[in-house]
C-alpha cells in the first residue's frame, strides 16, 4: 500500500497471506483441508504409538529372539515367538507377485491405451476396473478351489525344467499350497489395480509428446518407448506400490490357500511358510493376552516394512525429478 | 536432400467431415513457402498431410496425391513411418522429450534410424545444434534435461532434433506462436539459413512473418464454418502482399477479416 495518505488511517495490517480474502468459504475450506491433514498425521502417529506400546509388552516377555526364532508359541512356557518365517514369506510372496504382475499390467495398460481399437478398449478398461473391486475372499476361495489344483501341473513343469535352480525344486510331494502359489494368486489380485492406475497414467501422456516421436518417424512401439513409458514411469511406480501394499497386507486369500508352517525354505514350490497378515488372522482369535501383543508386534514390523517400501519408491521417483516432464 | 513437393487433388477428412478440399500446389526445393489464412481454414491439416501425420488423428483420412520428387507419399507400398523420417516437422508448442537430456533429444531421431558410433553421434549432434543456432548456449550442459531450457531455446532444440536426421523437407506448424519476439526473431533468422539446405513449409498466423521469411505464400480460406478449407491462391510472396489476384486474399491481408 504505497498510496496511503498522511491523514487517512493506515489500513489494518493483517497476518493473512495475499490471496486470502477472509470470506467464509475460504475459511471453511482452509479449516477442512488443514483439519484433515492434521487428522491424518494424528491417526498415523496413534497407530504407531499403539503398536509400539503393545509390541513392547510382548517383546519384554519373549524368551526367544524376535527376529530369528522359527517358531510362534507365545502361549508356551517359556513364551517363544519370532518373525523370521513371516518376514520371509511376506517378502517372497510379494516379490513373486510383483515380478509376475507388473510387466503384465503394464502390457495390458499399454494395450488398452495405445493398441486396442476404441470399441474394444472401453469395455476392457471397464472389466479391469471391475476386477479391482472384487473382494479378496472371493479371490481366496477361487484360488483354493481352482488355482491350487491347476497350478499342480505348472509346479511339476517348473520342477522338471527349472529344478536345477534350487528355488524351483520341489522336494515334497503334495498339493501346491506353497509360497509360489500364493505369489501367483497375489499377482492376479493386484493385476487390476496396477493395470487400472497405469492405464490412467498412459492416457495422460500429452498428445504433443507422442507427436514429437511420431514426426521423427517412430513406429508405435518406438513412440511408446520414447514418450509414453518415460512419462508414465513415476505413475507406474506408484501403481506398483499400490499393488505391493495390497500384496503385503493381503490376509484372506493367503490364509485360504497357504498351508502354514513355521519353516523357511527356498524351495518355493514346497507347501509351508507364512505371512504377517495370514499369521495374525489365523492366530488372533485363540490367542491369550500375550499372544495378541505378540501378533501386534508382528503387525508393527509389517507397518514399518510398508513405510520402508513406500519411502524407497518416493526416492526412486524423486531421483529423476528434473526429468519428470512436469515442467514441459 | 531438399526435394520438390507436388500436390494434386488432395482432400483430407476427419471422419465424415471434409477439412480441406481438392488442393493442388507445387513447393520448390530450397525455398520457404508460407501458408496463411483464417483459423479453421485447414492450413495445419494440409501441412500434416505432407508427412502423413494427419492420419494419426482418429478418423483422419486423405484422398489425392503428394509427390516428393517422383515418389507418391500415399502410394500403396509406402510406409508412413518411413515418410516421416524424410519429412521432418516442428510443432506449434516446443515439445522436446521431457525425460531426455539435450544431447539425447537431438540424437533421438538418429537412434531410431540406425546405429551410430559414439563420436559420430556426438559430431552430428553438434552440427545439428550449430545448425539450429543453439550450440553456444547449450554446449556446456548437453546432459541437462531439454525441458529446462527457455521456450525459444526448446523450439530451436526441436528444430535441431528435426534436422539431425537430414530430412528432405522441414514442415513448421506455427513454430513461433508460443514464443516472445526475440525468440521469434532468432527462429526466423534460422529459417533463412535452413532454406539453403531444406525445402521448408511454414504455417503462420502472423502475416508480417510470412512476408519476412517466405519466398512464396499460399492463402487458404473457407466459405463458412463447417465448410472445407480451400487453397485460394499461391504466388510469390511479394505479389501476394502487394498485388494479389483474388479479392479475398487482399481483404484478408489488409485485415478486413480473419
XYZ file of C-alpha atoms in Angstrom:
586
model
C 0.000 0.000 0.000
C 2.254 2.782 -1.218
C -0.552 5.261 -1.695
C -1.755 5.797 1.878
C -2.096 9.495 2.619
C -0.937 11.029 5.891
C -4.294 11.863 7.373
C -6.114 8.692 6.375
C -5.804 5.870 8.872
C -3.496 3.167 7.629
C -5.326 0.040 6.530
C -5.338 -2.580 9.257
C -2.378 -4.839 8.931
C -3.442 -8.439 8.873
C -1.296 -11.513 9.071
C -3.125 -13.076 6.185
C -1.314 -14.332 3.186
C -2.067 -12.484 -0.040
C -4.943 -14.053 -1.874
C -6.826 -14.924 1.286
C -9.891 -12.749 1.148
C -11.172 -13.808 4.540
C -14.529 -14.864 3.120
C -16.475 -17.602 4.849
C -15.982 -20.181 2.076
C -12.223 -19.726 2.153
C -12.123 -20.063 5.920
C -14.263 -23.177 5.935
C -12.236 -24.803 3.203
C -8.941 -23.874 4.833
C -10.182 -25.310 8.122
C -11.391 -28.509 6.485
C -8.260 -29.180 4.495
C -5.925 -28.245 7.344
C -8.035 -30.315 9.730
C -7.947 -33.417 7.571
C -4.206 -33.041 7.092
C -3.645 -32.856 10.830
C -6.123 -35.687 11.471
C -4.186 -37.925 9.100
C -0.943 -37.299 10.953
C -2.641 -37.874 14.304
C -4.086 -41.199 13.139
C -0.731 -42.354 11.792
C 1.019 -41.347 14.990
C -1.542 -43.031 17.224
C -1.333 -46.268 15.230
C 2.424 -46.198 15.614
C 2.193 -45.446 19.358
C -0.419 -48.160 19.948
C 1.532 -50.778 18.005
C 4.817 -49.864 19.672
C 3.329 -49.911 23.173
C 1.579 -53.279 22.823
C 4.561 -54.732 20.984
C 6.922 -53.696 23.752
C 4.740 -55.534 26.298
C 5.100 -58.726 24.279
C 8.766 -58.317 23.451
C 9.756 -57.881 27.090
C 8.382 -61.344 27.885
C 9.668 -63.111 24.791
C 12.260 -65.747 25.689
C 13.323 -66.291 22.083
C 14.911 -63.893 19.630
C 12.098 -61.922 17.979
C 13.971 -61.599 14.695
C 15.497 -65.041 14.244
C 13.238 -67.544 16.013
C 11.498 -70.039 13.703
C 8.564 -70.552 15.997
C 5.357 -68.871 17.156
C 4.388 -70.066 20.622
C 3.572 -67.110 22.876
C 1.281 -69.328 24.987
C 4.080 -71.750 25.822
C 6.245 -71.819 28.882
C 8.542 -70.044 28.348
C 6.822 -67.953 25.611
C 8.850 -68.031 22.371
C 7.998 -66.314 19.099
C 9.867 -64.819 16.137
C 9.035 -63.193 12.832
C 11.754 -64.668 10.604
C 9.377 -67.040 8.810
C 6.677 -64.400 8.448
C 9.051 -61.770 7.108
C 10.490 -64.242 4.623
C 7.064 -65.441 3.489
C 5.629 -61.946 3.158
C 8.568 -60.555 1.231
C 8.996 -63.571 -1.040
C 5.328 -63.948 -1.947
C 5.081 -60.190 -2.630
C 8.195 -60.260 -4.803
C 6.800 -63.173 -6.823
C 3.538 -61.257 -7.188
C 5.299 -58.085 -8.361
C 7.575 -59.905 -10.807
C 4.578 -61.538 -12.435
C 2.028 -58.744 -12.172
C 3.850 -55.518 -13.034
C 5.079 -56.394 -16.546
C 1.732 -57.968 -17.435
C -0.168 -54.991 -16.007
C 1.960 -52.508 -17.960
C 1.370 -54.586 -21.075
C -2.396 -54.651 -20.595
C -2.445 -50.941 -19.787
C -0.476 -50.122 -22.947
C -2.735 -52.355 -24.997
C -5.842 -50.580 -23.714
C -4.404 -47.087 -24.027
C -2.418 -47.372 -27.268
C -3.092 -50.519 -29.244
C -6.675 -51.659 -28.849
C -9.322 -50.224 -31.162
C -11.608 -47.905 -29.216
C -14.538 -50.269 -29.433
C -12.518 -52.868 -27.545
C -10.599 -50.537 -25.231
C -13.583 -49.111 -23.375
C -15.149 -52.436 -22.303
C -11.717 -53.853 -21.492
C -10.926 -50.919 -19.237
C -14.299 -51.343 -17.587
C -13.730 -55.035 -16.912
C -10.294 -54.334 -15.446
C -11.756 -51.717 -13.108
C -14.456 -54.184 -12.134
C -11.895 -56.869 -11.295
C -10.140 -54.429 -8.984
C -13.297 -54.231 -6.919
C -13.696 -57.983 -6.334
C -13.299 -58.682 -2.573
C -10.195 -60.618 -1.619
C -12.111 -63.505 -0.006
C -13.557 -64.297 -3.438
C -10.060 -64.499 -4.843
C -9.141 -66.668 -1.878
C -11.904 -69.208 -2.468
C -11.257 -69.215 -6.192
C -7.535 -69.651 -5.512
C -8.031 -72.562 -3.109
C -10.634 -74.399 -5.188
C -9.471 -73.661 -8.718
C -5.951 -72.269 -8.823
C -4.309 -74.714 -6.425
C -5.295 -77.864 -8.362
C -4.493 -76.262 -11.685
C -1.124 -74.967 -10.531
C -0.130 -78.526 -9.692
C 0.805 -79.010 -13.327
C 2.732 -75.748 -13.503
C 4.604 -76.719 -10.348
C 5.651 -80.044 -11.821
C 6.681 -78.368 -15.048
C 8.798 -75.817 -13.179
C 10.311 -78.641 -11.150
C 11.156 -80.545 -14.326
C 12.719 -77.726 -16.262
C 13.938 -75.295 -13.607
C 14.501 -77.699 -10.748
C 18.263 -77.225 -11.081
C 17.858 -73.631 -9.827
C 17.120 -74.991 -6.320
C 14.390 -72.365 -5.970
C 12.041 -74.318 -8.237
C 12.999 -77.726 -6.938
C 10.002 -79.495 -5.405
C 11.221 -81.801 -2.657
C 7.872 -82.548 -1.017
C 5.009 -84.148 -2.849
C 1.536 -82.836 -2.185
C -0.833 -80.086 -3.144
C 0.510 -76.771 -4.339
C -0.298 -74.795 -1.186
C 3.093 -73.118 -1.451
C 4.501 -69.605 -1.304
C 4.783 -69.763 -5.074
C 1.048 -70.414 -5.450
C 0.357 -67.582 -3.022
C 2.586 -65.338 -5.122
C 0.686 -66.236 -8.304
C -2.637 -65.600 -6.592
C -1.424 -62.262 -5.239
C -0.203 -61.361 -8.730
C -3.700 -61.984 -10.111
C -5.199 -59.952 -7.288
C -3.019 -56.870 -7.739
C -3.067 -57.022 -11.539
C -6.282 -54.985 -11.940
C -5.151 -52.199 -9.598
C -1.759 -51.832 -11.216
C -3.310 -52.021 -14.690
C -6.006 -49.511 -13.915
C -3.674 -46.867 -12.481
C -1.040 -47.408 -15.189
C -3.634 -47.068 -17.942
C -4.836 -43.795 -16.453
C -1.244 -42.501 -16.446
C -0.547 -43.643 -20.006
C -3.717 -41.960 -21.206
C -2.488 -38.677 -19.843
C 0.675 -38.549 -21.907
C 0.407 -35.186 -23.695
C -0.511 -35.557 -27.348
C 2.389 -33.311 -28.316
C 4.920 -35.648 -26.680
C 3.682 -38.542 -28.761
C 3.578 -36.432 -31.921
C 7.193 -35.427 -31.322
C 8.186 -39.068 -31.595
C 5.802 -39.783 -34.495
C 7.174 -36.885 -36.519
C 10.679 -38.306 -36.178
C 9.493 -41.479 -37.855
C 8.883 -43.583 -34.775
C 6.854 -46.758 -35.011
C 4.098 -47.401 -32.497
C 6.427 -49.244 -30.146
C 9.073 -46.513 -30.523
C 6.507 -43.852 -29.654
C 5.757 -45.799 -26.500
C 9.427 -46.166 -25.669
C 10.309 -42.516 -26.377
C 7.256 -40.728 -24.979
C 4.797 -42.911 -23.146
C 6.980 -45.012 -20.866
C 9.276 -42.174 -19.704
C 6.242 -40.005 -18.971
C 4.428 -42.830 -17.216
C 7.422 -44.090 -15.260
C 6.668 -42.480 -11.919
C 2.992 -43.331 -12.303
C 3.787 -46.981 -12.910
C 5.994 -46.987 -9.819
C 3.140 -45.517 -7.776
C 0.750 -48.077 -9.236
C 3.140 -50.886 -8.368
C 3.397 -49.567 -4.827
C -0.379 -49.636 -4.510
C -0.292 -53.238 -5.680
C 2.607 -54.109 -3.413
C 0.773 -52.600 -0.466
C -2.171 -54.851 -1.207
C 0.072 -57.892 -1.642
C 1.969 -57.276 1.602
C -1.179 -56.895 3.629
C -3.364 -59.483 1.915
C -4.926 -61.742 4.534
C -7.894 -63.838 3.495
C -6.638 -65.052 0.137
C -3.315 -66.096 1.599
C -4.928 -67.747 4.614
C -7.241 -69.748 2.362
C -4.539 -71.015 0.036
C -1.382 -71.442 2.081
C -0.810 -74.418 4.338
C 1.095 -72.602 7.059
C 4.120 -73.933 8.890
C 6.992 -72.283 10.649
C 9.778 -73.164 8.264
C 11.862 -71.119 5.885
C 12.551 -72.931 2.671
C 13.979 -71.569 -0.520
C 12.200 -74.403 -2.286
C 9.335 -72.120 -3.154
C 7.149 -74.901 -4.529
C 7.038 -76.804 -1.257
C 3.969 -76.231 0.903
C 4.549 -74.217 4.057
C 5.638 -70.801 5.240
C 3.509 -67.911 6.373
C 2.947 -64.192 6.060
C 2.346 -61.490 8.653
C -1.270 -60.875 7.778
C -2.121 -64.565 7.365
C -0.498 -65.390 10.720
C -2.400 -62.639 12.537
C -5.709 -63.742 11.016
C -5.074 -67.391 11.829
C -3.959 -66.922 15.435
C -5.759 -63.839 16.709
C -8.984 -65.495 17.862
C -7.496 -68.104 20.113
C -4.584 -66.013 21.387
C -4.261 -65.002 25.036
C -3.262 -61.525 26.146
C 0.435 -62.091 25.459
C -0.385 -63.848 22.214
C -2.296 -60.829 20.953
C 0.515 -58.483 21.919
C 2.955 -60.748 20.098
C 0.780 -60.629 16.969
C 0.633 -56.864 17.312
C 4.430 -56.818 17.441
C 4.486 -58.682 14.135
C 1.956 -56.179 12.813
C 4.336 -53.384 13.761
C 7.027 -54.989 11.627
C 4.616 -55.123 8.675
C 3.773 -51.450 9.291
C 7.464 -50.494 9.218
C 8.057 -52.672 6.155
C 5.282 -50.860 4.277
C 6.715 -47.481 5.281
C 10.179 -48.506 4.079
C 8.847 -49.734 0.739
C 6.914 -46.519 0.167
C 9.919 -44.425 1.166
C 12.078 -46.306 -1.307
C 9.524 -45.708 -4.059
C 9.463 -41.978 -3.282
C 13.250 -41.904 -3.517
C 13.174 -43.580 -6.921
C 10.602 -41.097 -8.186
C 12.409 -38.070 -6.746
C 15.819 -39.103 -8.046
C 14.945 -38.080 -11.575
C 12.536 -35.307 -10.777
C 14.124 -32.733 -13.079
C 13.471 -35.143 -15.922
C 9.898 -35.805 -14.861
C 8.299 -33.712 -17.565
C 6.143 -31.850 -15.103
C 7.567 -28.602 -16.428
C 7.229 -29.442 -20.092
C 18.172 -33.628 -49.951
C 15.732 -30.764 -50.477
C 13.090 -32.295 -52.701
C 10.224 -30.721 -54.612
C 6.703 -31.337 -53.332
C 3.948 -31.682 -55.897
C 0.434 -31.985 -54.530
C -2.533 -32.767 -56.744
C -6.217 -33.122 -55.946
C -5.697 -33.577 -52.210
C -8.651 -33.700 -49.805
C -8.480 -34.566 -46.122
C -11.232 -35.758 -43.818
C -11.914 -36.119 -40.112
C -14.383 -38.978 -40.129
C -17.122 -37.799 -42.471
C -16.182 -34.132 -42.159
C -14.178 -32.829 -45.083
C -11.499 -30.491 -43.718
C -9.742 -29.482 -46.950
C -10.962 -29.781 -50.471
C -9.086 -30.593 -53.661
C -5.788 -28.820 -53.127
C -3.054 -28.747 -55.746
C 0.228 -26.896 -55.479
C 3.936 -27.184 -56.041
C 6.553 -26.365 -53.420
C 10.003 -25.633 -54.809
C 13.102 -27.143 -53.205
C 15.408 -24.868 -51.188
C 12.713 -22.279 -50.656
C 10.363 -21.194 -47.908
C 6.651 -21.498 -48.583
C 4.275 -19.903 -46.093
C 0.640 -20.921 -45.536
C -1.632 -18.155 -44.281
C -5.366 -17.940 -43.733
C -8.009 -17.580 -41.030
C -8.406 -20.148 -38.236
C -10.053 -23.369 -39.337
C -9.155 -22.940 -42.997
C -7.263 -26.218 -42.998
C -3.715 -24.956 -43.415
C -2.392 -27.002 -40.477
C -4.361 -30.037 -41.637
C -2.879 -29.645 -45.091
C 0.615 -29.334 -43.611
C 0.068 -32.551 -41.679
C -0.915 -34.417 -44.845
C 2.560 -33.689 -46.218
C 4.225 -36.079 -43.747
C 1.227 -38.353 -43.210
C 0.669 -37.078 -39.671
C -2.959 -36.298 -40.477
C -3.953 -39.956 -40.443
C -2.612 -40.317 -36.886
C -5.699 -38.445 -35.676
C -8.574 -40.892 -35.127
C -10.785 -40.777 -38.217
C -8.152 -38.927 -40.242
C -8.178 -39.860 -43.947
C -6.670 -38.437 -47.105
C -7.505 -38.599 -50.801
C -5.212 -37.422 -53.555
C -1.548 -37.465 -54.355
C 1.564 -35.943 -52.771
C 4.666 -36.409 -54.892
C 8.047 -35.954 -53.259
C 10.217 -35.648 -56.369
C 8.942 -38.774 -58.075
C 7.637 -40.782 -55.141
C 3.976 -40.681 -54.159
C 3.799 -40.407 -50.358
C 0.356 -42.016 -50.452
C 1.409 -44.878 -52.684
C 0.110 -48.232 -51.547
C 3.554 -49.631 -50.773
C 4.737 -46.578 -48.823
C 5.228 -46.910 -45.070
C 4.032 -43.747 -43.280
C 6.806 -44.192 -40.721
C 9.391 -44.015 -43.499
C 7.719 -40.856 -44.866
C 8.065 -39.122 -41.513
C 11.751 -39.944 -41.463
C 12.280 -37.945 -44.641
C 9.801 -35.143 -43.930
C 10.610 -33.532 -40.586
C 8.186 -31.486 -38.529
C 8.333 -28.729 -35.922
C 5.219 -28.082 -33.866
C 3.367 -25.080 -32.528
C 4.444 -25.652 -28.951
C 8.024 -26.746 -28.312
C 7.902 -30.456 -27.483
C 11.316 -31.780 -26.538
C 11.216 -35.208 -24.902
C 10.897 -34.115 -21.271
C 12.743 -37.065 -19.803
C 15.734 -36.777 -22.120
C 18.861 -34.675 -21.962
C 19.574 -32.050 -24.615
C 22.020 -34.415 -26.295
C 19.591 -37.352 -26.295
C 16.819 -35.165 -27.671
C 18.879 -34.298 -30.735
C 20.115 -37.871 -31.062
C 16.641 -39.406 -30.694
C 15.811 -39.450 -34.396
C 19.260 -40.762 -35.317
C 18.959 -43.604 -32.852
C 15.622 -44.555 -34.403
C 17.129 -44.656 -37.863
C 20.133 -46.779 -37.200
C 23.175 -47.322 -35.076
C 25.927 -44.762 -34.922
C 29.295 -44.829 -33.251
C 29.611 -42.610 -30.231
C 31.885 -39.984 -31.775
C 29.844 -39.996 -34.970
C 26.717 -39.295 -32.934
C 28.416 -36.513 -30.990
C 29.535 -34.953 -34.258
C 26.040 -34.948 -35.775
C 24.506 -33.608 -32.558
C 26.991 -30.731 -32.513
C 26.418 -29.998 -36.194
C 22.629 -30.021 -35.724
C 22.762 -27.795 -32.652
C 25.043 -25.373 -34.532
C 22.624 -25.553 -37.447
C 19.824 -24.544 -35.086
C 21.932 -21.690 -33.613
C 21.751 -23.301 -30.198
C 25.204 -24.836 -29.766
C 26.827 -21.900 -27.962
C 24.003 -21.696 -25.442
C 23.914 -25.373 -24.516
C 27.362 -26.831 -25.223
C 28.240 -26.861 -21.507
C 25.062 -28.598 -20.423
C 24.315 -31.213 -23.033
C 23.488 -33.686 -20.292
C 20.881 -31.473 -18.651
C 17.206 -32.054 -19.453
C 15.849 -30.318 -22.537
C 12.782 -29.184 -20.634
C 14.990 -26.868 -18.543
C 15.596 -24.537 -21.495
C 13.567 -21.421 -22.275
C 10.677 -21.698 -24.714
C 12.663 -20.244 -27.618
C 15.626 -22.493 -26.878
C 13.320 -25.516 -26.658
C 11.902 -24.695 -30.069
C 15.393 -24.432 -31.541
C 16.192 -27.740 -29.832
C 13.205 -29.248 -31.635
C 14.499 -27.811 -34.908
C 17.916 -29.331 -34.193
C 16.210 -32.656 -33.492
C 14.321 -32.438 -36.780
C 17.321 -31.511 -38.948
C 19.665 -34.037 -37.299
C 18.208 -36.801 -39.462
C 18.799 -34.711 -42.617
C 15.193 -34.708 -43.849
C 14.242 -33.754 -47.412
C 11.573 -31.362 -46.217
C 11.013 -29.436 -42.992
C 7.419 -28.643 -42.022
C 6.769 -25.972 -39.387
C 3.345 -25.563 -37.815
C 3.215 -22.036 -36.361
C 6.658 -22.517 -34.824
C 6.757 -19.059 -33.222
C 3.223 -18.627 -31.928
C 4.210 -19.623 -28.375
C 7.403 -17.528 -28.348
C 8.361 -13.974 -27.417
C 9.507 -11.515 -30.134
C 13.243 -12.019 -29.536
C 12.970 -15.813 -29.779
C 10.736 -15.380 -32.823
C 13.427 -13.316 -34.495
C 16.014 -15.999 -33.726
C 13.814 -18.670 -35.330
C 13.118 -16.501 -38.377
C 16.851 -15.928 -38.914
C 17.328 -19.635 -38.584
C 14.671 -20.346 -41.214
C 16.505 -18.150 -43.723
C 19.676 -20.128 -43.081
C 17.973 -23.510 -43.224
C 16.365 -22.886 -46.604
C 19.783 -23.207 -48.219
C 19.643 -26.905 -47.338
C 15.997 -27.847 -46.937
C 12.610 -27.384 -48.503
C 10.664 -25.503 -45.843
C 6.921 -25.127 -45.425
C 5.682 -22.924 -42.599
C 2.183 -22.280 -41.327
C 1.830 -18.896 -39.678
C -0.864 -16.644 -38.298
C 1.498 -13.729 -38.454
C 1.373 -12.099 -41.872
C 4.459 -9.993 -41.229
C 6.282 -13.227 -40.528
C 5.114 -14.726 -43.792
C 6.280 -11.598 -45.589
C 9.664 -11.657 -43.827
C 10.666 -15.286 -44.209
C 8.922 -16.791 -47.206
C 9.607 -16.848 -50.920
C 6.134 -17.971 -51.841
C 2.877 -17.636 -49.925
C -0.293 -19.705 -50.144
C -3.581 -18.233 -48.954
C -6.238 -20.648 -47.643
C -9.830 -19.759 -46.890
C -13.139 -21.387 -46.078
C -16.549 -20.385 -47.312
C -18.199 -20.738 -43.902
C -17.706 -22.533 -40.605
C -18.134 -26.261 -41.207
C -17.218 -25.932 -44.881
C -13.951 -27.451 -46.097
C -10.929 -25.174 -46.451
C -9.657 -24.358 -49.910
C -6.481 -23.054 -51.426
C -7.365 -19.623 -52.793
C -4.061 -18.784 -54.419
C -0.336 -19.359 -54.209
C 2.215 -16.954 -55.631
C 5.454 -15.103 -54.989
C 5.224 -13.594 -51.516
C 5.779 -10.067 -52.836
C 2.899 -10.414 -55.269
C 0.563 -11.866 -52.643
C 1.208 -8.938 -50.335
C 1.407 -6.190 -52.953
C -0.978 -7.200 -55.641
C -2.885 -10.444 -55.088
C -5.023 -11.709 -57.906
C -8.002 -12.662 -55.713
C -10.057 -10.117 -53.801
C -10.405 -12.368 -50.713
C -6.620 -12.524 -50.339
C -6.374 -8.757 -50.329
C -9.230 -8.491 -47.844
C -7.507 -10.918 -45.506
C -4.079 -9.338 -45.792
C -5.376 -5.835 -45.273
C -7.167 -7.001 -42.161
C -10.746 -6.791 -43.378
C -11.494 -10.236 -41.944
C -9.784 -13.147 -40.224
